[in-house]
XYZ file of N, CA and C in Angstrom:
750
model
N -53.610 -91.833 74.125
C -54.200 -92.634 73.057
C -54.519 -91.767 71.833
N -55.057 -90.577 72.021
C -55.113 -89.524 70.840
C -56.576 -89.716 70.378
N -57.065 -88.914 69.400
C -58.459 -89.503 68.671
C -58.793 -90.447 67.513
N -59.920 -91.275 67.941
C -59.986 -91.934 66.858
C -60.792 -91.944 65.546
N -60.014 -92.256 64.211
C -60.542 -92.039 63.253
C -61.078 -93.085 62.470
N -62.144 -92.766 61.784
C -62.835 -93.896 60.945
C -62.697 -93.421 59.097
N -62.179 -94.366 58.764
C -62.042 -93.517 57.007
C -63.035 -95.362 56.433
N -64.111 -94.451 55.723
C -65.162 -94.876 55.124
C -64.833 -95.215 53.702
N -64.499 -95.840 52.568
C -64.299 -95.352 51.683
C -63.976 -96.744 50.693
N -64.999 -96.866 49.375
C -64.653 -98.478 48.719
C -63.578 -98.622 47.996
N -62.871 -97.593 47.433
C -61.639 -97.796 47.331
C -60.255 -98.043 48.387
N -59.870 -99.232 48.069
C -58.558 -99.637 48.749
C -57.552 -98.581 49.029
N -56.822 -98.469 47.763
C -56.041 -97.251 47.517
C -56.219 -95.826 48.012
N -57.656 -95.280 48.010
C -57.829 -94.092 48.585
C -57.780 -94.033 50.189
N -58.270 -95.158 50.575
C -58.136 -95.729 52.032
C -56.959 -95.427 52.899
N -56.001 -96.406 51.908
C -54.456 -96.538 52.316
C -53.775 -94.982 52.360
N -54.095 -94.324 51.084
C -53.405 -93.049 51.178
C -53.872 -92.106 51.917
N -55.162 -92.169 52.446
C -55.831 -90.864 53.551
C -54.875 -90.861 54.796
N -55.100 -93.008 54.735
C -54.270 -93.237 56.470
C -53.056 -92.957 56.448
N -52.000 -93.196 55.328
C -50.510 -92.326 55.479
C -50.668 -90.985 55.331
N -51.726 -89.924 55.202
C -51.527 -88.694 55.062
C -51.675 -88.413 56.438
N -53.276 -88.979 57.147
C -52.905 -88.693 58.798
C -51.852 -89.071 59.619
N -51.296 -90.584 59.341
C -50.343 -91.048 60.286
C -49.364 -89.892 60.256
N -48.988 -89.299 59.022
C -47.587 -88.236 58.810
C -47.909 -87.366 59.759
N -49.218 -86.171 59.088
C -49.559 -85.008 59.200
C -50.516 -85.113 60.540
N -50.881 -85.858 61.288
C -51.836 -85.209 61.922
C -51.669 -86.214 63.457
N -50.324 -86.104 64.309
C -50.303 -86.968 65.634
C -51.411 -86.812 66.896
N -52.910 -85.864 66.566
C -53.838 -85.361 67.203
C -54.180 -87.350 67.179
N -54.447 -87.989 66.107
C -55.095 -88.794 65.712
C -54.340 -90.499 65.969
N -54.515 -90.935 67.076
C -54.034 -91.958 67.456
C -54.288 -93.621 67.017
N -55.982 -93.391 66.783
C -56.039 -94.675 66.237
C -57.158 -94.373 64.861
N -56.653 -95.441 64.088
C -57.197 -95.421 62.323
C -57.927 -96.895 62.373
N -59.176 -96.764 61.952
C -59.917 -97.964 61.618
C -60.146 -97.972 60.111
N -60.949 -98.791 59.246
C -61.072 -98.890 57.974
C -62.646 -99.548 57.527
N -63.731 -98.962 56.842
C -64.354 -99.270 56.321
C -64.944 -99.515 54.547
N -65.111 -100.734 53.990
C -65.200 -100.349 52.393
C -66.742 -100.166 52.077
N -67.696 -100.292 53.091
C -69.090 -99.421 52.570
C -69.526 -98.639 53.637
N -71.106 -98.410 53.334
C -71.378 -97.713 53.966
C -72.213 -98.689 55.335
N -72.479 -99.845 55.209
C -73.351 -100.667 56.519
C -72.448 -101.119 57.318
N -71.074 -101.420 56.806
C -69.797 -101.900 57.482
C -69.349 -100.657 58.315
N -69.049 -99.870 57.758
C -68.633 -98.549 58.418
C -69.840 -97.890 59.760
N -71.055 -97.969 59.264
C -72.123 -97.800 60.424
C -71.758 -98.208 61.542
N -71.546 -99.743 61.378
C -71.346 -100.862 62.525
C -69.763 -100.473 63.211
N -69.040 -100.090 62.806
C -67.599 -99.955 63.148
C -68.199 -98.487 64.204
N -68.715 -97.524 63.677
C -68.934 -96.216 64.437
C -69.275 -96.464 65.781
N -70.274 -97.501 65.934
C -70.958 -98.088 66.650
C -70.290 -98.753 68.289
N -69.298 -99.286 67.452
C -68.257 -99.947 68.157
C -66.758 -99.092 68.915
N -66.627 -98.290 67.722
C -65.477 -97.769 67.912
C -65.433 -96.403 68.690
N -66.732 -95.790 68.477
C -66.977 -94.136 68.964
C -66.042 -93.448 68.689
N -66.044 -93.345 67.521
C -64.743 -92.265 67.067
C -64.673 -90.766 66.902
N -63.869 -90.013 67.344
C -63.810 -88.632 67.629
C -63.827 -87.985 66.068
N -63.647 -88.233 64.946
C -64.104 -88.554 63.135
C -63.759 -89.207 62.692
N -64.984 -89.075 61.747
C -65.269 -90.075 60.436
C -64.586 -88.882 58.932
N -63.899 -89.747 57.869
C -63.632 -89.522 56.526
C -64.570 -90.079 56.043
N -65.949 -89.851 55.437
C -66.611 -90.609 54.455
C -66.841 -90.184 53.171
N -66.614 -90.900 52.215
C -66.637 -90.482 50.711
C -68.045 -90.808 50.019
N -68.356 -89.938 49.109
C -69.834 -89.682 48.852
C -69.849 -91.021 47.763
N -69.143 -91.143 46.676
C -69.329 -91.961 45.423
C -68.992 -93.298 45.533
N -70.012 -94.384 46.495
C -69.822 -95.423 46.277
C -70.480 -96.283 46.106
N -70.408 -97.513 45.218
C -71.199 -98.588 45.238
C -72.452 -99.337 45.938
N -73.715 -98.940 46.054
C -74.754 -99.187 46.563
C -75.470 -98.284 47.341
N -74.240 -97.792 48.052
C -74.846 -96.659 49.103
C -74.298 -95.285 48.812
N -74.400 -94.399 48.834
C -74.094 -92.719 48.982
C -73.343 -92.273 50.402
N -72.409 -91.855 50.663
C -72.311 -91.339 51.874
C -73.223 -90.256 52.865
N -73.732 -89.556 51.345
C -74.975 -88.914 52.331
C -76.016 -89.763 52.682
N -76.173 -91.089 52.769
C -77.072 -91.833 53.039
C -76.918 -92.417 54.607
N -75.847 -91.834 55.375
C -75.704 -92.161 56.594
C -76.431 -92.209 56.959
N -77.479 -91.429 57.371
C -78.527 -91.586 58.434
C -79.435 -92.128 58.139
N -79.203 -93.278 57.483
C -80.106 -94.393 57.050
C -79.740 -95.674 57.729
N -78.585 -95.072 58.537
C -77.852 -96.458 59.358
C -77.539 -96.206 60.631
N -77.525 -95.287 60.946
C -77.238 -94.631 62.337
C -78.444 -93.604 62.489
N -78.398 -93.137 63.967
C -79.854 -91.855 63.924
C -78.933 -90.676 63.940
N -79.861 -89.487 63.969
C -79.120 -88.374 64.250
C -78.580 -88.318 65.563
N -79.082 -88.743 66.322
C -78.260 -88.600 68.153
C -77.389 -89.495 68.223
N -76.664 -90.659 67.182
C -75.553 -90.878 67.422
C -74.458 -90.543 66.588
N -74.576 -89.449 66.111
C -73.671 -88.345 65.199
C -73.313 -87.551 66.516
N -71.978 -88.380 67.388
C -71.633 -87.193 68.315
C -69.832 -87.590 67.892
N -70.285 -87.587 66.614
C -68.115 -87.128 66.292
C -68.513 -86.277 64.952
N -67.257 -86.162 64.274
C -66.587 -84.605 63.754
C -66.644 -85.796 62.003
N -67.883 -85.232 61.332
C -67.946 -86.060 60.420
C -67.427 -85.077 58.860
N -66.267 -85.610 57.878
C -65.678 -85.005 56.956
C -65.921 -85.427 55.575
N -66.912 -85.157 54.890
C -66.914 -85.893 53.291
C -65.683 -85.715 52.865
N -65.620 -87.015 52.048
C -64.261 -86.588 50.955
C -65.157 -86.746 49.525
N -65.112 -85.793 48.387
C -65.663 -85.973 47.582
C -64.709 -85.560 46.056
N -65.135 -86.275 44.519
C -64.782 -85.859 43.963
C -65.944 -83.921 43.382
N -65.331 -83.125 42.540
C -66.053 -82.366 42.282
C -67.579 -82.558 42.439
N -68.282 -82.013 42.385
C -70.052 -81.999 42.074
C -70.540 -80.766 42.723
N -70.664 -80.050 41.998
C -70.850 -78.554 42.359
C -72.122 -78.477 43.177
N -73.205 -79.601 42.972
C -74.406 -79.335 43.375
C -74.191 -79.913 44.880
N -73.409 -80.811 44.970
C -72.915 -81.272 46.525
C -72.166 -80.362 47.448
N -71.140 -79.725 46.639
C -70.261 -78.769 47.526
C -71.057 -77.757 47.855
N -72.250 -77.225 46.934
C -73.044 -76.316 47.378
C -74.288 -76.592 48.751
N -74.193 -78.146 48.830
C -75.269 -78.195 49.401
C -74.497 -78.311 51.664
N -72.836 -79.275 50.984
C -72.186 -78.962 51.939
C -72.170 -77.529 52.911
N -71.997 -76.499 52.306
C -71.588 -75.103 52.325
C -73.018 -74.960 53.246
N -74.155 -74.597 52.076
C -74.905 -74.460 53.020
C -75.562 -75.085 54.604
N -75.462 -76.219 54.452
C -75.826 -76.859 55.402
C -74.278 -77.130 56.898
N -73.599 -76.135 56.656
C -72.423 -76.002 57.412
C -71.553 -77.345 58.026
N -71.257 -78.692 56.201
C -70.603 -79.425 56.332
C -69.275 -79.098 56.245
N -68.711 -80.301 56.709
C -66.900 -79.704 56.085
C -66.634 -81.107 55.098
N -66.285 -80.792 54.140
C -65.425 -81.376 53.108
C -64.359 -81.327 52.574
N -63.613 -82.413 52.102
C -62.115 -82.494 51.495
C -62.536 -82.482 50.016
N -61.709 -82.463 49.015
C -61.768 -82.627 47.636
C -60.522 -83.347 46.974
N -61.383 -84.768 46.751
C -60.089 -85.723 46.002
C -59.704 -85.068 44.447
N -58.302 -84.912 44.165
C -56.986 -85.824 45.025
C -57.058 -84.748 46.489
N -56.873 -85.475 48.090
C -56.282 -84.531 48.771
C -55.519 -83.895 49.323
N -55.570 -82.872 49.539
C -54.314 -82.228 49.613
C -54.096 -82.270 51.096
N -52.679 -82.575 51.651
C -52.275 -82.376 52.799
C -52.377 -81.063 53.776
N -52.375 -79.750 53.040
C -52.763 -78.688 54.238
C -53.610 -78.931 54.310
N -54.862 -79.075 53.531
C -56.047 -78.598 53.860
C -57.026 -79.766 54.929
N -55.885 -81.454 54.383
C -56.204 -82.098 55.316
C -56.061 -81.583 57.455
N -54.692 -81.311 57.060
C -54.034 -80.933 58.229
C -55.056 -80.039 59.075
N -55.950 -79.019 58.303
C -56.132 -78.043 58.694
C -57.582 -78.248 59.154
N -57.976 -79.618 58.395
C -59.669 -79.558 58.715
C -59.594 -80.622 60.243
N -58.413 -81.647 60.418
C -58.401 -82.307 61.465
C -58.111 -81.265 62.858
N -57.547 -79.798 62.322
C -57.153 -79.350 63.705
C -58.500 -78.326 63.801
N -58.846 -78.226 62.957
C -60.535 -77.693 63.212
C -61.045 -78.627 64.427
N -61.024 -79.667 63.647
C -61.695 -80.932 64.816
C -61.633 -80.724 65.995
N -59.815 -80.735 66.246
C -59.549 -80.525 67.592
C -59.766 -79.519 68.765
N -59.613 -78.208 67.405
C -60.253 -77.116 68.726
C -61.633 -76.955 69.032
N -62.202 -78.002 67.991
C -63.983 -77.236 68.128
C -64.217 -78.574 69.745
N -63.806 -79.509 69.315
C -63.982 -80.261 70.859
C -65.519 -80.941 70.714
N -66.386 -80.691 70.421
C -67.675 -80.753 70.719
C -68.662 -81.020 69.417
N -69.138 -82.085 69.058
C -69.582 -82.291 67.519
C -71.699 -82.307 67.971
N -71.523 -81.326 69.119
C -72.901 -82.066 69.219
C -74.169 -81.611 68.553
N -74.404 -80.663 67.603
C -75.253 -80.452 66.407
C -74.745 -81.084 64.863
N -74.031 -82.236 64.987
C -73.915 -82.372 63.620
C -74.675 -83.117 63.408
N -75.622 -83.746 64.029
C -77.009 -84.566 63.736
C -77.806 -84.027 62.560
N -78.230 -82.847 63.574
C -79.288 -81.802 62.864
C -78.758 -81.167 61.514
N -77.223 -80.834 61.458
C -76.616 -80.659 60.211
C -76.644 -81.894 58.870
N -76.442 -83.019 59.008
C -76.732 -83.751 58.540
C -78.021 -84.286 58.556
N -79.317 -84.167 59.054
C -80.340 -83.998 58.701
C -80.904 -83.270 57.696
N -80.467 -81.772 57.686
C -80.915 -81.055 56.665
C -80.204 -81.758 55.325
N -78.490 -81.647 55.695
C -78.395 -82.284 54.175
C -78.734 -82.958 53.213
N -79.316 -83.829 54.117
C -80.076 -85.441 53.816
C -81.461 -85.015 52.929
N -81.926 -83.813 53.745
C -82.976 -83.233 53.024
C -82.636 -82.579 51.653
N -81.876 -81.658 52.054
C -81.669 -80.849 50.188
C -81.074 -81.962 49.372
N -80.400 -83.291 49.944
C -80.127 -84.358 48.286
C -81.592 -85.164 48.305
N -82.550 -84.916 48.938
C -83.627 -86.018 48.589
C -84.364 -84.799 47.477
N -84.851 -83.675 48.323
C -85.157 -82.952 47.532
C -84.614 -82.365 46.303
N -83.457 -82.117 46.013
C -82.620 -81.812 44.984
C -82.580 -80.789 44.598
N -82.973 -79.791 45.587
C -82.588 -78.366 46.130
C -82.728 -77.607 46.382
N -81.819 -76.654 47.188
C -81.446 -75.903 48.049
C -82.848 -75.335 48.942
N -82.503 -76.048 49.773
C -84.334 -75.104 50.679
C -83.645 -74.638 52.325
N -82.758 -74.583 52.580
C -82.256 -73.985 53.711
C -80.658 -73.684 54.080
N -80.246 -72.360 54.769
C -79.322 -71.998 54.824
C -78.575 -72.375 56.081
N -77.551 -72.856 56.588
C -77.169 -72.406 58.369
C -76.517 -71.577 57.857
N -76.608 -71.025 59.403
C -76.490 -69.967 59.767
C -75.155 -69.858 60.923
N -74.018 -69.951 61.084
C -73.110 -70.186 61.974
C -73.265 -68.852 63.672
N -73.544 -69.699 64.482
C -73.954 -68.863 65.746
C -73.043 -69.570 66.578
N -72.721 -68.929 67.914
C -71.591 -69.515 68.603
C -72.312 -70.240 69.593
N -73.253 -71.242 69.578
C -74.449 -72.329 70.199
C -73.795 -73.588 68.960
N -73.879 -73.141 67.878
C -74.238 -74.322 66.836
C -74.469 -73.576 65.297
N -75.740 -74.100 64.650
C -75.942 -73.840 63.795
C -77.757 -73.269 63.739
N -77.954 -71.868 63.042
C -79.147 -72.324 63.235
C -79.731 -72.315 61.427
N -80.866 -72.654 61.349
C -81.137 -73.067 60.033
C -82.264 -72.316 59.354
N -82.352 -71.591 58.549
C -83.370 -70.812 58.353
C -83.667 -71.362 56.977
N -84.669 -71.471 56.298
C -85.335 -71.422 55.357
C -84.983 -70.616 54.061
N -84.916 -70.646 53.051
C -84.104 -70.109 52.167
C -85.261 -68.758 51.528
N -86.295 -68.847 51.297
C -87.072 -67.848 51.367
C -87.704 -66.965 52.052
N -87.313 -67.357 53.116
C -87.411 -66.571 54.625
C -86.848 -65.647 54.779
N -85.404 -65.668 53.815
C -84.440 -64.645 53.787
C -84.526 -63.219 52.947
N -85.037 -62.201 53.737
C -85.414 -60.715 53.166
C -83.984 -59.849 52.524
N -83.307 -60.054 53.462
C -81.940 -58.913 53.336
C -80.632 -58.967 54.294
N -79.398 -59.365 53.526
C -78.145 -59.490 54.546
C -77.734 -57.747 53.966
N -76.624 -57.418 55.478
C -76.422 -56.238 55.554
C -75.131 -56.101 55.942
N -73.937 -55.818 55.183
C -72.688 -55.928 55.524
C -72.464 -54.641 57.276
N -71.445 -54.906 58.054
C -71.401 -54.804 59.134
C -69.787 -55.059 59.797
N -68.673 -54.315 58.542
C -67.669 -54.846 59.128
C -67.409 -55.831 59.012
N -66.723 -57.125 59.673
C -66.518 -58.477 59.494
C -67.986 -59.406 59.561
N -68.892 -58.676 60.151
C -69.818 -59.274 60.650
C -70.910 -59.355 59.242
N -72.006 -59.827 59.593
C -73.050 -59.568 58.330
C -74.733 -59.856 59.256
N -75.511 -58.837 59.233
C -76.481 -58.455 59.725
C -77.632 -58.989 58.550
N -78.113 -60.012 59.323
C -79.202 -61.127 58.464
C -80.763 -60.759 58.711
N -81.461 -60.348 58.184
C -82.915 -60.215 58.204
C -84.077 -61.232 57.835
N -84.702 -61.621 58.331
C -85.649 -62.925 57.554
C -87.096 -62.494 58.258
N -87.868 -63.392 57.611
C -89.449 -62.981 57.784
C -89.866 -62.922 59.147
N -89.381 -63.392 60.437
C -89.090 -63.467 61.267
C -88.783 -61.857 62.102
N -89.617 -61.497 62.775
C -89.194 -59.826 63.735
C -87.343 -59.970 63.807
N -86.663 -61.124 64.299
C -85.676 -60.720 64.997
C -84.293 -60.880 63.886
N -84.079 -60.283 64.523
C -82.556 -59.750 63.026
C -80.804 -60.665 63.945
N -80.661 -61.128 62.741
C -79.583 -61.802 63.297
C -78.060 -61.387 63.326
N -77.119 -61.471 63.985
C -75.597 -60.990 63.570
C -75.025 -62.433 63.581
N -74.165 -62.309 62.537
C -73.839 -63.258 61.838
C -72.240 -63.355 61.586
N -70.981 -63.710 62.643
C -69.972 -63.348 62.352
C -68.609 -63.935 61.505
N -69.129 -63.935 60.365
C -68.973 -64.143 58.772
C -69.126 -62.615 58.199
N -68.273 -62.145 57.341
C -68.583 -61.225 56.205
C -69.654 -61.501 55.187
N -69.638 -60.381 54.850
C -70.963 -60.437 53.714
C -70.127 -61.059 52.321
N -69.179 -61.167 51.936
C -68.659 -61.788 50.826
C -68.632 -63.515 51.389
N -68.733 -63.924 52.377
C -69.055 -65.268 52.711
C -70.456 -65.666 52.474
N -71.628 -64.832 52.102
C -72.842 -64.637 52.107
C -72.948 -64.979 50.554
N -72.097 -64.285 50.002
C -72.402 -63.611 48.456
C -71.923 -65.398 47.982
N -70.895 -65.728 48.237
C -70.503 -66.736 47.508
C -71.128 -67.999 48.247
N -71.607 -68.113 48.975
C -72.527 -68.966 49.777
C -73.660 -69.067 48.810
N -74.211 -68.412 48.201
C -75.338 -67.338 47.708
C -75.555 -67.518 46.114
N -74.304 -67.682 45.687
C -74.156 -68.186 44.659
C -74.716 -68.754 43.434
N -75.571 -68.440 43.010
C -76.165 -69.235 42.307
C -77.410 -69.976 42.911
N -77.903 -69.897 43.949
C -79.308 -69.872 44.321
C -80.099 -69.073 43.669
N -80.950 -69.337 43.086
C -81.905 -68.158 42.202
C -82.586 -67.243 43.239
N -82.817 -65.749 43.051
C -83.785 -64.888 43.457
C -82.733 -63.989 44.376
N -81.413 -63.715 44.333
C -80.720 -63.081 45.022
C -79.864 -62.334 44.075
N -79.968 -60.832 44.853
C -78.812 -59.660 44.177
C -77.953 -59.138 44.803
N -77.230 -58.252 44.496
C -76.478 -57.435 44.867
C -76.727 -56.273 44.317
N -77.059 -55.381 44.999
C -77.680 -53.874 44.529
C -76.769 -53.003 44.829
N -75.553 -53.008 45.820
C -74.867 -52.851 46.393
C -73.833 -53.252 47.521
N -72.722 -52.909 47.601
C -71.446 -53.624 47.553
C -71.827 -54.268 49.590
N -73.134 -53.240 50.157
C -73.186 -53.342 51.304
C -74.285 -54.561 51.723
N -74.967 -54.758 50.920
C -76.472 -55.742 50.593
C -76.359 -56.718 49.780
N -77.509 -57.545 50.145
C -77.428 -58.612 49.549
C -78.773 -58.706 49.699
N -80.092 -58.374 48.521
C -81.455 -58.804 48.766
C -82.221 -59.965 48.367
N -82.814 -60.210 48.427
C -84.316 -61.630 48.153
C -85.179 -60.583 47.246
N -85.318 -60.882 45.948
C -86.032 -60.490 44.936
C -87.574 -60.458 45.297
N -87.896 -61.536 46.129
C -89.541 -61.854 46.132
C -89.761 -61.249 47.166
N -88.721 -59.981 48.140
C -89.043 -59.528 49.111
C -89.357 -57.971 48.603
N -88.645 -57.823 47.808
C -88.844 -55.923 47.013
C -90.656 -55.968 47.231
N -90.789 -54.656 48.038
C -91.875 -53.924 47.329
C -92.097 -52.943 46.869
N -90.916 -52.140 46.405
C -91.190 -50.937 46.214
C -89.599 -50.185 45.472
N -89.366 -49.304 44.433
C -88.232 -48.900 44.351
C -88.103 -47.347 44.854
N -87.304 -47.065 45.407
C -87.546 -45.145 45.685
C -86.314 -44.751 45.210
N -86.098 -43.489 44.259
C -85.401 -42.232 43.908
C -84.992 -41.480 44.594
N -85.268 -41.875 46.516
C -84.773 -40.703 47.200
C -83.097 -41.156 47.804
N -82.075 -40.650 47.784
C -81.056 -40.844 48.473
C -80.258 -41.511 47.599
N -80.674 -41.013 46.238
C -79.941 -41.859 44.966
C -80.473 -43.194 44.534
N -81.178 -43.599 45.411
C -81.968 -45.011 45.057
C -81.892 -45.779 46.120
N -83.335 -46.140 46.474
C -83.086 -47.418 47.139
C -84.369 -48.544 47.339
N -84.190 -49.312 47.977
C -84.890 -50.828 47.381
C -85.516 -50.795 49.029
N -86.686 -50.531 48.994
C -87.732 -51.202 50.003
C -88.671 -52.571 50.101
N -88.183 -53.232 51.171
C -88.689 -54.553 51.021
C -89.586 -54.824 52.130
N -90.077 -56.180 52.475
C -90.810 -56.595 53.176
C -90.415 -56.026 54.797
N -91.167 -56.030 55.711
C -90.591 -55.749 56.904
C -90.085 -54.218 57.281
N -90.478 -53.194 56.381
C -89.877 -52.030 56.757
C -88.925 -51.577 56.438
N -88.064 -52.949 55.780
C -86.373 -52.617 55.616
C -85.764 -52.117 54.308
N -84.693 -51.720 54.189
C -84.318 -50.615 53.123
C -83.013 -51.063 52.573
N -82.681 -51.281 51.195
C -81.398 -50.889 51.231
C -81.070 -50.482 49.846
N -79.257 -49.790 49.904
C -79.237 -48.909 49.252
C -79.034 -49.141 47.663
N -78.933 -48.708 46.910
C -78.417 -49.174 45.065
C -77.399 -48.293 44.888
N -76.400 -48.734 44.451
C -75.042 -47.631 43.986
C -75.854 -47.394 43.021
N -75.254 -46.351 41.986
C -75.595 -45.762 41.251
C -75.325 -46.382 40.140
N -74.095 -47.513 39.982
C -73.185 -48.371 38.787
C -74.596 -49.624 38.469
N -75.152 -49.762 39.510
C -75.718 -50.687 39.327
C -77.605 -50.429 39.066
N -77.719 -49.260 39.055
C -78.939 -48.789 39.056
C -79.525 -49.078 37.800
N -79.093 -49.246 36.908
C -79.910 -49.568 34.861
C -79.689 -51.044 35.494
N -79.082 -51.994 36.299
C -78.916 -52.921 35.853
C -80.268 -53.264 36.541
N -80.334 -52.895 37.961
C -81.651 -53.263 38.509
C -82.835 -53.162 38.280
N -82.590 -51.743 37.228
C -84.226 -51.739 36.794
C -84.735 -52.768 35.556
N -83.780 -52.580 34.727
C -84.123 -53.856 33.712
C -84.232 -55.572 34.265
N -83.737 -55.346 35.451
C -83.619 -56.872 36.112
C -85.275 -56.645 36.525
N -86.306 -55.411 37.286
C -87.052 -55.793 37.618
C -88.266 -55.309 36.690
N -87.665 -54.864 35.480
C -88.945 -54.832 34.324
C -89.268 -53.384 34.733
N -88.684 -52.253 35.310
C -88.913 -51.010 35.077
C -88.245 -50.392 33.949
């Protein structure tokens, strides 16, 4: 029978063309249902238990991030995919909160590629709690928590909680107010651009990534380096050393 999919979405046309992009590209996916809002589509989930949902954020009455205004979080046990046009403040909030999204017009690899995600991950059973937070940073209107990708799920830390990431090879070594230090197996350039434009974060060096409101201290020994909350240290190239001090009013 294969898995089944639910495409959410008030346009007709965008509808029609998602379902010929899966029927082509993606034979994982056996059966296609169709919803044009968001209370119709609830009720279909309901019915249908589908292994994912396509839901599109920009529509008429309701928001797609407004799902869990129709369903709870414990019956978010499929593989849920925004399709959205641009909105930087959404894709950012996706990212952090470890959604997956398409970007209309879409493109066929990347379709291809997010349905076979689906398939190998097998198991959608924290996307409740993922979509909980989201729900939170669009009510609030922003950014107050990061996930954190762990091989359990997701875990979610607080965005000021965060003292100091520490490159580590592929990996990236996460520090927060919290005693216990996390490994994180993502690179630190997945951090940086994650990171993006959240206010109160630097780069002092090509190996770090600090929390401004965590500095307490600057030291001259070892060429420079940045002592923060918790004991922890890290280093300043030297390229970047005038930039940091004028950044912190020395």
């Amino acid at each position: 029978m294969g898995m089944k999919a639910i495409i959410i979405d008030d346009e007709k046309k965008a509808r029609h063309l998602l379902r010929m992009m899966l029927e082509e590209n993606c034979p994982a996916i056996g059966q296609i249902e169709e919803a044009a809002d968001l209370p119709s589509g609830a009720r279909l989930i309901r019915s249908l238990r589908p292994d994912i949902v396509f839901l599109d954020i920009e529509m008429p009455g309701y928001s797609g991030t407004q799902i869990l205004d129709f369903i709870s979080p414990e019956e978010v046990d499929f593989e849920l995919i925004f399709t959205t046009a641009y909105s930087e403040f959404a894709l950012k909030a996706f990212d952090l909160n470890a959604i997956d999204y398409l970007l209309k017009p879409l493109q066929e690899e990347k379709l291809i590629r997010a349905v076979d995600k689906v398939v190998k991950k097998g198991s959608a059973t924290q996307n409740g709690r993922n979509l909980t937070e989201l729900n939170n940073t669009f009510q609030a209107g922003q950014f107050q928590k990061i996930g954190l990708p762990q091989s359990t799920g997701t875990l979610f830390i607080e965005i000021p909680h965060l003292i100091m990431l520490q490159a580590d090879r592929m990996y990236t070594r996460v520090f927060t107010t919290q005693p216990a230090e996390l490994l994180v197996s993502k690179p630190l350039k997945y951090f940086l651009d994650l990171l993006d434009g959240v206010p109160g974060f630097y780069q002092p060096h090509r190996s770090y990534l600090v929390n401004l409101q965590h500095i307490r201290e600057y030291s001259t020994r070892n060429g420079g380096q940045i002592l923060l909350d918790h004991d922890l240290t890290a280093s300043l190239s030297r390229e970047k050393k005038d930039e940091f001090l004028q950044l912190m009013g020395i």
